[in-house]
mmCIF file of C-alpha atoms in Angstrom:
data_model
loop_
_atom_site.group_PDB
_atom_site.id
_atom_site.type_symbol
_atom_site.label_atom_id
_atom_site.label_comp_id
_atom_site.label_asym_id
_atom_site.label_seq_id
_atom_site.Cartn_x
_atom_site.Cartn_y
_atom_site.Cartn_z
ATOM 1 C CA UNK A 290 0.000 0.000 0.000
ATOM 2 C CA UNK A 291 2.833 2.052 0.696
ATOM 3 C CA UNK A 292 4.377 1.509 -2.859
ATOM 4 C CA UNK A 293 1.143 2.909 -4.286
ATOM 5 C CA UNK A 294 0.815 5.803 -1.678
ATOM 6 C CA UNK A 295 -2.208 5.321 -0.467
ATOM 7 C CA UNK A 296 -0.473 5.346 2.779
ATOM 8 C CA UNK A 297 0.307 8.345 2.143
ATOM 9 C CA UNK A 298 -2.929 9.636 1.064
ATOM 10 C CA UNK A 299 -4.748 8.286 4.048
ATOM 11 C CA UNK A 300 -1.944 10.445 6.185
ATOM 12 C CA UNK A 301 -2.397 13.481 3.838
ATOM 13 C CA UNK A 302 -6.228 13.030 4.323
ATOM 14 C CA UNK A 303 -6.202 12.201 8.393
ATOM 15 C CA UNK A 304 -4.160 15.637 8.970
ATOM 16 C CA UNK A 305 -6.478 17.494 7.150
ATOM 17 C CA UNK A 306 -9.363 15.897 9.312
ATOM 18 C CA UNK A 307 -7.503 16.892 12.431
ATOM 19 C CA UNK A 308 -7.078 20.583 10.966
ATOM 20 C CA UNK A 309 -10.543 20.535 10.777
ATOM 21 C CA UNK A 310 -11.443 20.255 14.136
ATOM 22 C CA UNK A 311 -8.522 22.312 15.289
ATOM 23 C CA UNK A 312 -10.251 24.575 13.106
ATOM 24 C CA UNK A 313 -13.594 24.223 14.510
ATOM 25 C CA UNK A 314 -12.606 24.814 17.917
ATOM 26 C CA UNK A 315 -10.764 28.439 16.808
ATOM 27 C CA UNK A 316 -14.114 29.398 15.299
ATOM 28 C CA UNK A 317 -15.989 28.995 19.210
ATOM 29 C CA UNK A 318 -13.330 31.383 20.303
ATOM 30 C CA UNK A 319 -13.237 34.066 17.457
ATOM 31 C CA UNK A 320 -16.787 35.194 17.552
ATOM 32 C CA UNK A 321 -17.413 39.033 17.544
ATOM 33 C CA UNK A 322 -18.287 39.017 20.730
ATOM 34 C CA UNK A 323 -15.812 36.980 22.357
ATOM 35 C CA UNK A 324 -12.933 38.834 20.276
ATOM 36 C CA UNK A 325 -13.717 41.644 22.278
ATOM 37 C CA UNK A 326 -12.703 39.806 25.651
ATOM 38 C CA UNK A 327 -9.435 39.197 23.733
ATOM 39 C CA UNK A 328 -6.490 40.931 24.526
ATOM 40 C CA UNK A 329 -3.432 42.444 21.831
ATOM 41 C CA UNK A 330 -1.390 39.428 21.569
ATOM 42 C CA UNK A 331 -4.420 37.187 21.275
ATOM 43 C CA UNK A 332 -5.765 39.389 18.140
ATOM 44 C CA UNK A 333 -2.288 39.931 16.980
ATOM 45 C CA UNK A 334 -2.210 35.947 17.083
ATOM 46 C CA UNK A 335 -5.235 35.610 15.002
ATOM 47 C CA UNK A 336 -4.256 38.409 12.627
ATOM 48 C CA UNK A 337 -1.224 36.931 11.836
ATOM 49 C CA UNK A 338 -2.744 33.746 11.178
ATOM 50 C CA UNK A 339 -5.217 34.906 8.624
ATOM 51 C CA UNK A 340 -2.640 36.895 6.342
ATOM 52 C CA UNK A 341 -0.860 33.672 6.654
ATOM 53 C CA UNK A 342 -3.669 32.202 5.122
ATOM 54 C CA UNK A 343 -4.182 34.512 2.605
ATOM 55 C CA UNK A 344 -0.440 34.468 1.159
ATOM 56 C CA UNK A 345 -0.801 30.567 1.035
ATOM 57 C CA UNK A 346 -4.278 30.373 -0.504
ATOM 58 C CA UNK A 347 -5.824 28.549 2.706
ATOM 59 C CA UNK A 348 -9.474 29.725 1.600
ATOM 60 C CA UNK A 349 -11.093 26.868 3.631
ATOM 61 C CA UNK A 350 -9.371 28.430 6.622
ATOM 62 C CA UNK A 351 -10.345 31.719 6.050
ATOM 63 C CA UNK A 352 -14.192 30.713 5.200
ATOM 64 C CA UNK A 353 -14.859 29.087 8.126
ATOM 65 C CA UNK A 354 -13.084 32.072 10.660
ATOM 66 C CA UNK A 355 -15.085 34.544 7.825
ATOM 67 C CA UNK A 356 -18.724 32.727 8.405
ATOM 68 C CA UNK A 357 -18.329 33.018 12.288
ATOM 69 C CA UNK A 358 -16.483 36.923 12.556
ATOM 70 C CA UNK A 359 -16.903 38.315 8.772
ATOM 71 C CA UNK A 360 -15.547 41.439 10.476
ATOM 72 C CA UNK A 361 -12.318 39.502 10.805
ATOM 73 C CA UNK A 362 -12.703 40.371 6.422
ATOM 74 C CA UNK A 363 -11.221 44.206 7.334
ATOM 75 C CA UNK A 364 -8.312 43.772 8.856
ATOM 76 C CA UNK A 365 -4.786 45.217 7.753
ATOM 77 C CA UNK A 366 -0.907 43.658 8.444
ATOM 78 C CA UNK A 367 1.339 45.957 9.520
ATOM 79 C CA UNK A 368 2.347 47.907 5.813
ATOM 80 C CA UNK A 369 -1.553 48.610 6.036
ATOM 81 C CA UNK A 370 -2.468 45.777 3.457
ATOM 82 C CA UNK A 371 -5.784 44.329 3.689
ATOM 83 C CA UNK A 372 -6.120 40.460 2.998
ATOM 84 C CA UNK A 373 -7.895 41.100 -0.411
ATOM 85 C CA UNK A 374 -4.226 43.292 -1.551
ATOM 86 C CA UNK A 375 -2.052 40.553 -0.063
ATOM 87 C CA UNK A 376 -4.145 37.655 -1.831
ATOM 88 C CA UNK A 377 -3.263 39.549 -5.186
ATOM 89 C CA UNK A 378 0.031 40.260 -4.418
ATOM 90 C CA UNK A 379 0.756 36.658 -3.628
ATOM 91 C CA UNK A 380 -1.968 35.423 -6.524
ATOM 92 C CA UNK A 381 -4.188 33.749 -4.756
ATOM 93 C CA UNK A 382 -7.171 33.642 -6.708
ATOM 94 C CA UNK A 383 -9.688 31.711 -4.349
ATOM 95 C CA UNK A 384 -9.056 34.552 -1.462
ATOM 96 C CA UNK A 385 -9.366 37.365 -4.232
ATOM 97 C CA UNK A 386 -12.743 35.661 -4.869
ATOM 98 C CA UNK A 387 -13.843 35.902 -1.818
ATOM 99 C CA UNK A 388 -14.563 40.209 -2.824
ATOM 100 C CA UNK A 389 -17.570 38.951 -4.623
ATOM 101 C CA UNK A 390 -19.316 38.363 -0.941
ATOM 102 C CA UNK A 391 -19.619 42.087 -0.619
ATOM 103 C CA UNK A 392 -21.968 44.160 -2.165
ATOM 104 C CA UNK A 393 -20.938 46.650 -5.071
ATOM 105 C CA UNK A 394 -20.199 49.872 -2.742
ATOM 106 C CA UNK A 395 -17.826 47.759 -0.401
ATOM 107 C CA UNK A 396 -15.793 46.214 -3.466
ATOM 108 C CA UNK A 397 -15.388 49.482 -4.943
ATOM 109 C CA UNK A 398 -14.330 51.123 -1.462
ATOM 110 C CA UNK A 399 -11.481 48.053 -1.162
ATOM 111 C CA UNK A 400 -10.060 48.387 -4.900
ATOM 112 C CA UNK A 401 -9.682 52.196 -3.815
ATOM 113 C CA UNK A 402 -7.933 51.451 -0.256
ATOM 114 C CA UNK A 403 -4.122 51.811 -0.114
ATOM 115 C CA UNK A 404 -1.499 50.677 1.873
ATOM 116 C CA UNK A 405 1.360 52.677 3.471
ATOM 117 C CA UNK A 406 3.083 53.372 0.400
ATOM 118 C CA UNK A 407 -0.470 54.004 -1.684
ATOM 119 C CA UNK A 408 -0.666 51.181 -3.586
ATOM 120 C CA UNK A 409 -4.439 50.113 -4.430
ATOM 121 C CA UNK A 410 -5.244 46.794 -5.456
ATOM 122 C CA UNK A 411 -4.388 47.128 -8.942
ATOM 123 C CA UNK A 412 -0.623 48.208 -7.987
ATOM 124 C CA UNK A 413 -0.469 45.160 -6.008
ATOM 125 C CA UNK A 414 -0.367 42.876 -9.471
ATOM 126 C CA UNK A 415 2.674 44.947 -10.216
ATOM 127 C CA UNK A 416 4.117 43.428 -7.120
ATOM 128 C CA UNK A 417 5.640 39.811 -6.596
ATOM 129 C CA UNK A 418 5.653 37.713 -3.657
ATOM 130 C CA UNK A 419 7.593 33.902 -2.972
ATOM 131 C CA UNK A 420 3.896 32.538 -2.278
ATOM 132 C CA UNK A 421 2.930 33.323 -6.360
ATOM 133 C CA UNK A 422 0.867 30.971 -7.664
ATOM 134 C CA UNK A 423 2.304 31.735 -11.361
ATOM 135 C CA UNK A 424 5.448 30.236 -10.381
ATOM 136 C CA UNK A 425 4.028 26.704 -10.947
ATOM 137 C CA UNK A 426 2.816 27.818 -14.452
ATOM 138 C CA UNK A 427 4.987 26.179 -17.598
ATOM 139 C CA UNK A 428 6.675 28.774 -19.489
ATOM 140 C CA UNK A 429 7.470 32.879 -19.245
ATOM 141 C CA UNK A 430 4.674 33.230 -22.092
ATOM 142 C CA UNK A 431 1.809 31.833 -20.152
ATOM 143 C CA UNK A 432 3.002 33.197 -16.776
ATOM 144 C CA UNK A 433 2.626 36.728 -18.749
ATOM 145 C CA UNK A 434 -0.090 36.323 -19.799
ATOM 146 C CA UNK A 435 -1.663 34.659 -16.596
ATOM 147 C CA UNK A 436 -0.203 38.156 -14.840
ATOM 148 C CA UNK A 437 -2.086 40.071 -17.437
ATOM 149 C CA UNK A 438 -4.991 38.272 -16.843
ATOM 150 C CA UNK A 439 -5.355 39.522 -13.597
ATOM 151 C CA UNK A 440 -4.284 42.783 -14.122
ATOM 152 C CA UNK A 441 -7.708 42.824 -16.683
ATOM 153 C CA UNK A 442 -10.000 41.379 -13.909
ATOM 154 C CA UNK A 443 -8.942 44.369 -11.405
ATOM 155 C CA UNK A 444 -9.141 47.004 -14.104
ATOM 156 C CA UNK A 445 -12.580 45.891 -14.946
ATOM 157 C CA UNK A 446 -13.670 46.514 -10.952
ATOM 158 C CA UNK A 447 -11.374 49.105 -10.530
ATOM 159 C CA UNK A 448 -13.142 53.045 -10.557
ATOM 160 C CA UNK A 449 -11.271 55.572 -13.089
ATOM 161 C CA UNK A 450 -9.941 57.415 -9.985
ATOM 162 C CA UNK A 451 -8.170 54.088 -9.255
ATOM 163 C CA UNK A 452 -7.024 53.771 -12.384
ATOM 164 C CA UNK A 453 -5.124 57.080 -12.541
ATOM 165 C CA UNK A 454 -4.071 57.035 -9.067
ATOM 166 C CA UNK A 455 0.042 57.056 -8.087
ATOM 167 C CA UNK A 456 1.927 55.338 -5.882
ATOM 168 C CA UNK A 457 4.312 57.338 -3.509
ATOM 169 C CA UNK A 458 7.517 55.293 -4.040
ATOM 170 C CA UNK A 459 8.062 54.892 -7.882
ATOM 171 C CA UNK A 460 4.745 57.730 -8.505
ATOM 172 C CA UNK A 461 3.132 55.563 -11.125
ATOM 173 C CA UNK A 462 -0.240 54.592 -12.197
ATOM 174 C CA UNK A 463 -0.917 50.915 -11.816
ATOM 175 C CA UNK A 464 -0.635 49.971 -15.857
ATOM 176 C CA UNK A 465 3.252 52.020 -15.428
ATOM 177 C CA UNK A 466 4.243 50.286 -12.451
ATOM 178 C CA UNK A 467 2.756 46.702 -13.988
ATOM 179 C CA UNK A 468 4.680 47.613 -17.218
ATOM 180 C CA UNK A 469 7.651 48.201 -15.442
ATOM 181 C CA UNK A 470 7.884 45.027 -12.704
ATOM 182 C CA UNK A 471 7.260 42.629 -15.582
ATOM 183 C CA UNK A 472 9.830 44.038 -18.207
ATOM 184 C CA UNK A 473 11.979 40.667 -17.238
ATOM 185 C CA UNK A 474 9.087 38.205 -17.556
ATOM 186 C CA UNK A 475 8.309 40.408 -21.278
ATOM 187 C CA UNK A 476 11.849 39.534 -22.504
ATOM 188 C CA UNK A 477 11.576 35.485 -21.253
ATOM 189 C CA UNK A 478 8.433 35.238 -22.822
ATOM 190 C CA UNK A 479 8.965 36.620 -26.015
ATOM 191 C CA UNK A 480 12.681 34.417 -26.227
ATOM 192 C CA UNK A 481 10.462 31.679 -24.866
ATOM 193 C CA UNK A 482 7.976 31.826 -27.816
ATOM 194 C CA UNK A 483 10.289 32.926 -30.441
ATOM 195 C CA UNK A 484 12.444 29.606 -30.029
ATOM 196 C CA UNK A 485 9.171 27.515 -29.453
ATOM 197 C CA UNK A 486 8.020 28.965 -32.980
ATOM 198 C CA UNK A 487 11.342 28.671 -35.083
ATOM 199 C CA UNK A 488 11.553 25.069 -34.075
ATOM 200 C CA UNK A 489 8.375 24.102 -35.179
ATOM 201 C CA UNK A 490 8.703 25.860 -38.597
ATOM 202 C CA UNK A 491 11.878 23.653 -38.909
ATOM 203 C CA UNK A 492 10.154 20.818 -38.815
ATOM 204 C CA UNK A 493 7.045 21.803 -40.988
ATOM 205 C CA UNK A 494 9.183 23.006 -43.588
ATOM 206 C CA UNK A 495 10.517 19.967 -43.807
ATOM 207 C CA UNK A 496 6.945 18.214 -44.052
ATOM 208 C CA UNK A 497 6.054 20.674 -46.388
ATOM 209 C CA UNK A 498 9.279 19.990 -48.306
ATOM 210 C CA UNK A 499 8.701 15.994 -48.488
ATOM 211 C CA UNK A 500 4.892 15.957 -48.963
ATOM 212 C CA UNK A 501 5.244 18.978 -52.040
ATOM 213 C CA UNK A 502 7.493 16.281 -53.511
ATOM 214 C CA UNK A 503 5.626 13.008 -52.811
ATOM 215 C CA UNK A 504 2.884 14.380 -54.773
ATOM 216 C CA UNK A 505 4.537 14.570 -58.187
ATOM 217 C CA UNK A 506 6.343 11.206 -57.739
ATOM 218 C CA UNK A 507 3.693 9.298 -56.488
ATOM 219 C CA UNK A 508 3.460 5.647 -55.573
ATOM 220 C CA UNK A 509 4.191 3.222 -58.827
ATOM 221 C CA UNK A 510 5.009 5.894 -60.477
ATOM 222 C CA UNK A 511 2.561 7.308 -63.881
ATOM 223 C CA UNK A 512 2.015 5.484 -67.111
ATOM 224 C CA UNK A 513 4.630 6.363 -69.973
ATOM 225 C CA UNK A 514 1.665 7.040 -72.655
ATOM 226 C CA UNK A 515 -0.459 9.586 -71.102
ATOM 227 C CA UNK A 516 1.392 10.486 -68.020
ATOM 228 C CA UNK A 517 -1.203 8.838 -65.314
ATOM 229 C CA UNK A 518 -0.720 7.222 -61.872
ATOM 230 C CA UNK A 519 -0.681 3.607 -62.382
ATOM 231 C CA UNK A 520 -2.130 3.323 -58.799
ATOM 232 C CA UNK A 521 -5.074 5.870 -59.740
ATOM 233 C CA UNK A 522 -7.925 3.222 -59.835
ATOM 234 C CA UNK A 523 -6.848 1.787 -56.162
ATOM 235 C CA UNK A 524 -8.571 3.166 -53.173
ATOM 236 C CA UNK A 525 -5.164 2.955 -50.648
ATOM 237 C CA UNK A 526 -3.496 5.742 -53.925
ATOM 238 C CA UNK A 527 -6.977 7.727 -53.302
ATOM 239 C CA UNK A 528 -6.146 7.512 -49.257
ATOM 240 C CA UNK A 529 -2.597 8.492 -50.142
ATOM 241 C CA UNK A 530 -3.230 11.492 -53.020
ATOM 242 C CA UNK A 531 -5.874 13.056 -49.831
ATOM 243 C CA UNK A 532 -3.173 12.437 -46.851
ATOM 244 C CA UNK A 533 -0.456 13.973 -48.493
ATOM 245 C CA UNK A 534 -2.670 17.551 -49.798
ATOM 246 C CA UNK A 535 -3.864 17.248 -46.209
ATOM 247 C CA UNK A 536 -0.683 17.585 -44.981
ATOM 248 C CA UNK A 537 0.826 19.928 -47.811
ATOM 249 C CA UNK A 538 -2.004 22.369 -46.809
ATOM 250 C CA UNK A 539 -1.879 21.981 -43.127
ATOM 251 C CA UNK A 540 2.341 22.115 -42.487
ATOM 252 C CA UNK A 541 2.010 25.339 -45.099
ATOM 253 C CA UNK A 542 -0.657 27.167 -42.831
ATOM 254 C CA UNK A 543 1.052 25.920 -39.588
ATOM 255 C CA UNK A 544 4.244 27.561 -40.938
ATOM 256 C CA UNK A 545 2.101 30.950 -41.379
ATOM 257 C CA UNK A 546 0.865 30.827 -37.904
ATOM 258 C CA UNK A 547 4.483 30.338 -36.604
ATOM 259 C CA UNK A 548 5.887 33.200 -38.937
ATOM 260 C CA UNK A 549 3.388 35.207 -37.092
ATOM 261 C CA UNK A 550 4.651 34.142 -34.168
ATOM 262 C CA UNK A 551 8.245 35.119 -35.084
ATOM 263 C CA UNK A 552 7.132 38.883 -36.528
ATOM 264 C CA UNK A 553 4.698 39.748 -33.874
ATOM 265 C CA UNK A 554 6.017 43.298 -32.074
ATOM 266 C CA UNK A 555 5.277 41.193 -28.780
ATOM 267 C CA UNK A 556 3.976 44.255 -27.155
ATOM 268 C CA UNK A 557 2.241 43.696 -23.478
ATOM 269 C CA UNK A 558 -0.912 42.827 -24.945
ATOM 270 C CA UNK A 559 -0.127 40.578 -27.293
ATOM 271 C CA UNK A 560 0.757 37.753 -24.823
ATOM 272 C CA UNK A 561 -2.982 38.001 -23.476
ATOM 273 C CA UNK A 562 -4.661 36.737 -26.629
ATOM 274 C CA UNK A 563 -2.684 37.120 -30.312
ATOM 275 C CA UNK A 564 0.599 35.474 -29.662
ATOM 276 C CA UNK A 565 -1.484 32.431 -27.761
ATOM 277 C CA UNK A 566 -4.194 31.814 -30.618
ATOM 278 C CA UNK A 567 -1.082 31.910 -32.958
ATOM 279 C CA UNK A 568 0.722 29.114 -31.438
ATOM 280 C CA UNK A 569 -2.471 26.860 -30.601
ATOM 281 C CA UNK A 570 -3.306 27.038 -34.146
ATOM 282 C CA UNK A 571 0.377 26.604 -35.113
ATOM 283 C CA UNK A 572 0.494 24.082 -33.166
ATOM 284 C CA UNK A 573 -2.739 22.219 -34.358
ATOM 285 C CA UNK A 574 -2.569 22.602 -37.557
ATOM 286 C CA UNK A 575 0.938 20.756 -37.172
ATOM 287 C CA UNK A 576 0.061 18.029 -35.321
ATOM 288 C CA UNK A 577 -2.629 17.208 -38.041
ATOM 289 C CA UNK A 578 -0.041 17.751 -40.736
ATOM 290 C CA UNK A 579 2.359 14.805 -39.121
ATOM 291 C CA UNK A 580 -0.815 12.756 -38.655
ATOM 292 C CA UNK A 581 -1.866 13.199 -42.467
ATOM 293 C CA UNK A 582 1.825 12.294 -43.417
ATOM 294 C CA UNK A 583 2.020 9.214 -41.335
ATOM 295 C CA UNK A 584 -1.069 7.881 -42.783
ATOM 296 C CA UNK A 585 0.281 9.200 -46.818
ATOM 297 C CA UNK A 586 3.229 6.975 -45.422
ATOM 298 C CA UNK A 587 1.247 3.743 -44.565
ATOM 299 C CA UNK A 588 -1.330 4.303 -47.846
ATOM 300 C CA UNK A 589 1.969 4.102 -50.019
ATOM 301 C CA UNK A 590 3.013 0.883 -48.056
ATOM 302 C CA UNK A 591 0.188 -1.166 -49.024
ATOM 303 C CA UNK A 592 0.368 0.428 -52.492
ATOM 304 C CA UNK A 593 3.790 -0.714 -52.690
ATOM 305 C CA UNK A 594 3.590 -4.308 -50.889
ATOM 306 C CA UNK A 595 0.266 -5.524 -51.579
ATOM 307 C CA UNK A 596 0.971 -9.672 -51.059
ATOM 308 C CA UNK A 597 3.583 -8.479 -48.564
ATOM 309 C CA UNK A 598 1.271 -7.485 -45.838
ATOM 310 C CA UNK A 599 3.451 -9.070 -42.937
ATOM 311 C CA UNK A 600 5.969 -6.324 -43.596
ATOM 312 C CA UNK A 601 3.156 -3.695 -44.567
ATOM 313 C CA UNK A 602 1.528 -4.275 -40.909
ATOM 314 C CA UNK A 603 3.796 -3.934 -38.673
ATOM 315 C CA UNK A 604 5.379 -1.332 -40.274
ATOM 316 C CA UNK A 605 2.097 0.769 -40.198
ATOM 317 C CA UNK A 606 2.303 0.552 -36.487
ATOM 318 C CA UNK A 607 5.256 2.313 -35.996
ATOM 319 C CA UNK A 608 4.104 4.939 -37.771
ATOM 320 C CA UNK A 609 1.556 5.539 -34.511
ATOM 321 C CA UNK A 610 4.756 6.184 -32.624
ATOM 322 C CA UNK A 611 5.370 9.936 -33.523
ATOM 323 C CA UNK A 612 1.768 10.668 -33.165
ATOM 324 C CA UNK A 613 2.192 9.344 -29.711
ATOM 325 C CA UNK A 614 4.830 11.323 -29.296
ATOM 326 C CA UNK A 615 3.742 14.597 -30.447
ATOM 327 C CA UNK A 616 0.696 13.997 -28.021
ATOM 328 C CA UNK A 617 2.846 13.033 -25.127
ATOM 329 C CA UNK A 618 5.009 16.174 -25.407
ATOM 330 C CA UNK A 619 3.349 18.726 -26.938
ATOM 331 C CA UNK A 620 -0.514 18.331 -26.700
ATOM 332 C CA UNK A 621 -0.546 19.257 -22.630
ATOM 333 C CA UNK A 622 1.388 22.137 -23.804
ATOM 334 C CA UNK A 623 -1.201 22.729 -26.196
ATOM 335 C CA UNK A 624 -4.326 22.017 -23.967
ATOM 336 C CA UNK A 625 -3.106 24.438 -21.196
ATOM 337 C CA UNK A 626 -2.341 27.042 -23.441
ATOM 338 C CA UNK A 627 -5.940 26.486 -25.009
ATOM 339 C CA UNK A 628 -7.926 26.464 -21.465
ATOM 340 C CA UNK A 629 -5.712 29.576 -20.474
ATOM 341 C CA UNK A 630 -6.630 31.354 -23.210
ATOM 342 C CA UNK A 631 -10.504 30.302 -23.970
ATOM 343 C CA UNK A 632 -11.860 28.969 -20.424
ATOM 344 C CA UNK A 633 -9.848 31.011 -17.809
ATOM 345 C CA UNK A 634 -10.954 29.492 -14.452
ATOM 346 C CA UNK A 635 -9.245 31.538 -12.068
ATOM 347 C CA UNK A 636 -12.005 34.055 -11.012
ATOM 348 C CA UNK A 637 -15.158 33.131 -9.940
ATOM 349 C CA UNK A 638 -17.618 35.373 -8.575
ATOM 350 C CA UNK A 639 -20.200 32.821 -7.190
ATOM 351 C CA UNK A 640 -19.122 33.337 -3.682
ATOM 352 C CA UNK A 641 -21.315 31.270 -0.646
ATOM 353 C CA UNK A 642 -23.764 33.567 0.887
ATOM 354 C CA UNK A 643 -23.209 32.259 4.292
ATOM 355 C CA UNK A 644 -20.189 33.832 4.696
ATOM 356 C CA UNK A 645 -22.512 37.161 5.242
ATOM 357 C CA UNK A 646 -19.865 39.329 3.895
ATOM 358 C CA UNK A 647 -22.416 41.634 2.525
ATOM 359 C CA UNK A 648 -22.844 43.080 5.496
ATOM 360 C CA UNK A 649 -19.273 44.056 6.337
ATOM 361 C CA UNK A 650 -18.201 48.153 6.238
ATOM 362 C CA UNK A 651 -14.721 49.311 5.537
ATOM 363 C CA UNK A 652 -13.351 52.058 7.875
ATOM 364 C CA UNK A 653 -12.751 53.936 4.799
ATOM 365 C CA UNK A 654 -16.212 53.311 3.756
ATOM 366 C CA UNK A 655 -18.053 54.759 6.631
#
């Protein structure tokens, strides 16, 4: 059991059930009205512990302490950070999520509040922190554009007065100082992408290459008289003749795609939507074109060895072993930059009710 780590599962699983009622009991204490009874240390304690929580994403922690104290929600650490700034700082989307409890005035009143050096909530995605969540992300080019993606969510809750406003220790708006922290990750992701995209139009030009010239010297070769595939009348030639335009016509358009890829100006922006449709499609459009020439390869085997089919068999097998590879290297690559792109599911705003959040008021609100 051991070997298969289920012993290891049942461990992970028992500690979490023991958390739980650790948990529980903390809630019976951390009511608002026995928080009152509490003295500094005690509330200095529990404050520490929740923007612990929030830098490591421990939203189960910080639901249950919300549900029983939601003014607990208010709180700042001591460089006057609420947990909301210091769950974006740290990118901890299910804590950010937790904003949706409140109602509209409240959310708007924390994307406004600042810390000690006046950095709203926006500034704070300009900001990195060793708890980042985009560090376990593959690649510079989908980390930027992961960082850009939540730069877009606060903008679109941000006010226009939030939007212009400066910090005091570099005095920039938050798209300056998000431009500025992420010039580094800008440069990896466009070398990133750049080599990503001239080695795949190596290896389609080289389809395109073979496949342009497998068409005009085609299996059995054409008929000295009237210059006609000998093969014509046989459906594996028709299967072949279709693979091999398939995969002319494919490699060619992944080549564009990649070429696009290569000449983009790789502003900001592009890494949220362009340059990742370019290199899914690239990228698709590829692995169909070394599908379509694997099966132009096995057509022209049976064309070729048609009482021979204990050599044409076998042989047609192995030509399922770069497809497998392509999909064991390169289509995760491709799936996650697909669901990044198309079905982002890192901010949800169906937040429980019971956490009664909407009732919470801001200092700065009142």
């Amino acid at each position: 059991m051991s070997n298969l780590g289920i012993h290891r599962i049942y461990r992970m699983k028992l500690h979490h059930v023991r958390s739980l009622e650790i948990l529980v009991c903390m809630c019976k204490v951390l009511t608002t009205k026995k928080m009152k009874n509490c003295d500094i240390k005690q509330k200095e304690f529990v404050e520490t512990a929740i923007f612990q929580a929030a830098e490591r994403g421990l939203v189960e922690f910080l639901t249950n302490i919300f549900r029983v104290n939601p003014d607990l929600a208010t709180i700042k650490n001591e460089k006057g950070r609420n947990i909301f700034q210091v769950a974006v700082k740290c990118r901890q989307a299910k804590v950010y999520n937790l904003i949706h409890g409140f109602n509209k005035d409240t959310r708007k009143t924390l994307m406004g509040m600042t810390d000690n050096d006046d950095n709203n909530m926006l500034h704070m995605v300009g900001l990195f922190s060793p708890f980042a969540q985009t560090n376990c992300i593959r690649g510079a080019a989908l980390q930027m554009q992961k960082e850009l993606q939540w730069f877009k969510e606060l903008e679109s809750m941000a006010s226009p007065e939030d939007l212009e406003a400066a910090n005091d220790t570099h005095a920039m708006k938050p798209s300056e100082f998000f431009s500025k922290n992420h010039e580094e990750l800008i440069k990896e992701a466009e070398t990133s992408m750049k080599e990503t995209a001239t080695s795949c139009t190596v290896a389609c030009a080289l389809i395109v290459t073979m496949m342009f010239a497998a068409a005009f010297t085609v299996p059995g070769g054409n008929n000295e008289d009237d210059g006609i595939p000998k093969f014509l009348n046989k459906r594996a030639f028709r299967v072949f003749i279709v693979a091999d335009a398939l995969s002319l016509f494919t490699s060619t358009t992944s080549v564009m795609f990649f070429l696009g890829v290569l000449t983009s100006r790789y502003a900001e922006e592009d890494f949220l939507i362009s340059l990742p449709r370019k290199m899914i499609l690239g990228l698709l459009t590829l692995f169909l074109s070394v599908a379509a020439m694997m099966i132009a390869f096995t057509s022209a085997l049976f064309l070729m060895l048609p009482t021979d089919s204990w050599i044409a068999f076998p042989t047609s097998l192995l030509t399922g072993i770069p497809i497998a590879s392509f999909i064991w290297m390169q289509f995760p690559f491709l799936v996650e930059i697909f669901i990044s792109t198309y079905i982002p599911r890192t901010f949800r705003k169906n937040v429980n009710e019971k956490l009664n959040l909407g009732r919470v008021r801001f200092r700065d609100a009142i």
